[in-house]
Coordinates of C-alpha atoms in Angstrom, one line a residue:
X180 CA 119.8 87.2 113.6
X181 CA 117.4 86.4 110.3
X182 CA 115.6 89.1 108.2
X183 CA 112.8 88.3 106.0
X184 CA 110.6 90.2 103.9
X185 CA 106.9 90.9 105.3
X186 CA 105.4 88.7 103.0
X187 CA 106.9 85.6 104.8
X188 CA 104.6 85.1 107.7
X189 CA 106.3 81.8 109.1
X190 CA 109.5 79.6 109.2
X191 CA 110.0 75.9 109.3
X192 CA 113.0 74.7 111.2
X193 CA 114.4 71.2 111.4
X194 CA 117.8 71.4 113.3
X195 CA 119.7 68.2 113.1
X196 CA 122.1 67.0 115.8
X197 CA 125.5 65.7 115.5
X198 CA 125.0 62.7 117.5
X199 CA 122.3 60.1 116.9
X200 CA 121.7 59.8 120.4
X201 CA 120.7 63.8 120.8
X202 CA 117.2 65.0 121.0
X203 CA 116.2 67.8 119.3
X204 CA 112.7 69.9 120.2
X205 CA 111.6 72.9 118.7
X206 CA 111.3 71.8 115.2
X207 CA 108.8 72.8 112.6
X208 CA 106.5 75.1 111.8
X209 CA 106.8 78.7 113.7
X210 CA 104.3 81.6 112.6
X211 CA 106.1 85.3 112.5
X212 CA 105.1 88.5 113.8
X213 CA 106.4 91.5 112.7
X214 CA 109.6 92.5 114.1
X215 CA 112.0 90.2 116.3
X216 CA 110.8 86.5 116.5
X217 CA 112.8 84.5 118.8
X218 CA 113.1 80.4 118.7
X219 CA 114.5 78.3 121.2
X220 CA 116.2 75.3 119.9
X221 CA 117.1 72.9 122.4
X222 CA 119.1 70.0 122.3
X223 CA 119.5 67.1 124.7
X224 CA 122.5 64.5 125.1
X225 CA 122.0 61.1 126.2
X226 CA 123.7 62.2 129.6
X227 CA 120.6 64.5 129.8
X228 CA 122.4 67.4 129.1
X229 CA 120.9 70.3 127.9
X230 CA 122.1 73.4 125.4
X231 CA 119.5 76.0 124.1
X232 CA 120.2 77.6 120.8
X233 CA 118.7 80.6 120.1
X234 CA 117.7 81.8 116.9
X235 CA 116.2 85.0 116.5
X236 CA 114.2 85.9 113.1
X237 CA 113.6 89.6 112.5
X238 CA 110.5 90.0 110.3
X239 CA 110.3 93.6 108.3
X240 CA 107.3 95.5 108.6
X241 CA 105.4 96.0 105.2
X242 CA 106.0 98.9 102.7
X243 CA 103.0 98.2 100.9
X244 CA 101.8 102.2 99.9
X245 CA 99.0 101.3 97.7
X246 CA 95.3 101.5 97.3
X247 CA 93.3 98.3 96.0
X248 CA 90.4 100.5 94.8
X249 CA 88.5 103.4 95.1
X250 CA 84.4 104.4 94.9
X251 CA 83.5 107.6 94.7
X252 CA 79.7 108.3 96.1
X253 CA 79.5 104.6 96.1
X254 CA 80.2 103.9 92.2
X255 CA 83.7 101.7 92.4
X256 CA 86.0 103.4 90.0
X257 CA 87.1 100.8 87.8
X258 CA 89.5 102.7 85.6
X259 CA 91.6 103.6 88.5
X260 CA 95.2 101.9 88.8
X261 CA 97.3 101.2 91.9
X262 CA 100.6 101.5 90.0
X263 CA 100.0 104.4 88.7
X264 CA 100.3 107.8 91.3
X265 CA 98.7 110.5 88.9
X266 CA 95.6 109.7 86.7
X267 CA 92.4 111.2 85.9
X268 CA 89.1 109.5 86.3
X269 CA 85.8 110.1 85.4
X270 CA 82.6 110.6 87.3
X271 CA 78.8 111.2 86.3
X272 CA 77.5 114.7 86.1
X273 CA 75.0 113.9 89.4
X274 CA 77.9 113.6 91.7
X275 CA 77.7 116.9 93.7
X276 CA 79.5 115.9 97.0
X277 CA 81.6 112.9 96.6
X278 CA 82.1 110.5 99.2
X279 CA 85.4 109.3 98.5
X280 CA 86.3 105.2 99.7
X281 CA 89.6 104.4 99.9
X282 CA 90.3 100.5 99.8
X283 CA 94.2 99.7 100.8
X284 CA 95.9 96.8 99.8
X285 CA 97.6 96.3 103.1
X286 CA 95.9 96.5 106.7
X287 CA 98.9 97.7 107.8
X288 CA 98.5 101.2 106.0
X289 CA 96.7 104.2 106.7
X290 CA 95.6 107.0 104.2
X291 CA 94.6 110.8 104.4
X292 CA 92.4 112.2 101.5
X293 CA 93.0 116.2 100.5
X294 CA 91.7 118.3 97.7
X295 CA 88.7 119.2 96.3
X296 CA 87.2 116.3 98.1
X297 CA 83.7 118.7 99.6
X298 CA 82.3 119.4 96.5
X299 CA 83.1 118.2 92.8
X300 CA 82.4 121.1 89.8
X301 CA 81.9 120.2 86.4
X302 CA 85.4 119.8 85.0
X303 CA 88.6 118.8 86.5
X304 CA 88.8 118.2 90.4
X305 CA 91.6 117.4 92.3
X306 CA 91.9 114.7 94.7
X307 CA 94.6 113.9 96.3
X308 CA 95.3 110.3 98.6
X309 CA 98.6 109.9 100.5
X310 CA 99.2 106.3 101.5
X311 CA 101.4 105.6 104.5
X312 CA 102.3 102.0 104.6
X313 CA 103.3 100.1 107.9
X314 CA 107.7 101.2 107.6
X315 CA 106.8 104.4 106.7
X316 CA 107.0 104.1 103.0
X317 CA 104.8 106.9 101.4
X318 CA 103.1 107.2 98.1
X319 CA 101.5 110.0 97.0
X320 CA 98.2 109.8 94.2
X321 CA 97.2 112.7 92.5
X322 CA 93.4 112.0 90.9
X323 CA 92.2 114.3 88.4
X324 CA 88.4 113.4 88.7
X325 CA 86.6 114.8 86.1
X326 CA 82.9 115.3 85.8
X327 CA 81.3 116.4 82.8
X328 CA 78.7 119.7 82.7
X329 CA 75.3 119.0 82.7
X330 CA 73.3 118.5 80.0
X331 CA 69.7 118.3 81.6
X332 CA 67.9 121.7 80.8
X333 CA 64.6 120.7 81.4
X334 CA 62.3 122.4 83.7
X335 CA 60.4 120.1 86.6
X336 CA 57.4 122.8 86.9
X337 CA 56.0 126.2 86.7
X338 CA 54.8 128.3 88.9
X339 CA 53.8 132.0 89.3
X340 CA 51.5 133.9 91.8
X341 CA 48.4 132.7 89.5
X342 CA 48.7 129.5 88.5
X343 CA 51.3 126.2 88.3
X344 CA 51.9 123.8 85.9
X345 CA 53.6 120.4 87.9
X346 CA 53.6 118.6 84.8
X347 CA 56.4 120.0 82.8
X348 CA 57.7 117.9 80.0
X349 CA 60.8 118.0 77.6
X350 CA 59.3 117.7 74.5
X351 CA 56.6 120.4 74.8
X352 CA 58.1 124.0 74.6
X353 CA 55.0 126.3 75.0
X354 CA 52.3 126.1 77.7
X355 CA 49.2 128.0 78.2
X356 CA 47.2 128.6 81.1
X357 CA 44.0 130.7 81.6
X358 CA 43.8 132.7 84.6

């Protein structure tokens, strides 16, 4: 038995035999799956007889735990590192309910999302991702999302029983209306 790492996804064998006159199929390039992998090698003597060899290549399943990249309410989070398990990142004040996207870098992984993940307040909001990867290999991010406090105190209209004003702007303070 032969263990490799996940990242090798195929073997090359070239068996040679001890006589000249010995045939030899099997060799070259064989693609692995994860787990046990097995390869005949057979040999054949110039009397026509046969022996099998069998080799059997165990390939590990991948412990890859981490996230490519993440978008939050469809923005991609560019600050946000997949070597580092606790950061904080930063949002815009118009993101209310996030819709968090989780990007792994293996296929192989799966992810569950917990925290203040319904509804973001200004401030600090926690968000945390665990990955599982494929051998059960965990890792565990902690996101401190912030998201500033709003700066936009402007009114959109004005209405009352008598009258509305739909035109509201910023830079005029005082309105008048005859009724």
């Amino acid at each position: 038995v032969v263990t490799v790492d996940n990242a090798i996804d195929f073997v090359e064998i070239d068996a040679v035999a001890e006589a000249e006159e010995t045939t030899v199929s099997c060799a070259g390039k064989h693609n692995l799956s994860v787990g046990s992998n097995v390869i005949n090698i057979q040999t054949k003597a110039q009397d026509g007889t046969v022996q099998t060899y069998t080799l059997n290549v165990v390939r590990k399943q991948s412990s890859n735990s981490k996230i490519a990249s993440i978008k939050i309410s469809g923005v991609e989070i560019t600050e946000f590192s997949s070597d580092v398990l606790r950061q904080t990142l930063s949002v815009a004040d118009t993101v209310v309910k996030p819709e968090i996207e989780v990007k792994l870098q293996s296929e192989f992984a799966s992810y569950s999302i917990t925290g203040n993940t319904s509804r973001f307040y200004p401030g600090d909001n926690t968000v945390n991702i665990r990955v599982t990867a494929e051998d059960g290999s965990v890792s565990q991010y902690v996101l401190t999302v912030t998201k500033p406090f709003a700066t936009n105190n402007n009114l959109s209209s004005i209405t009352s029983s008598m009258f509305e004003i739909e035109a509201v702007y910023a830079e005029i303070e005082n309105y008048s209306d005859s009724v």
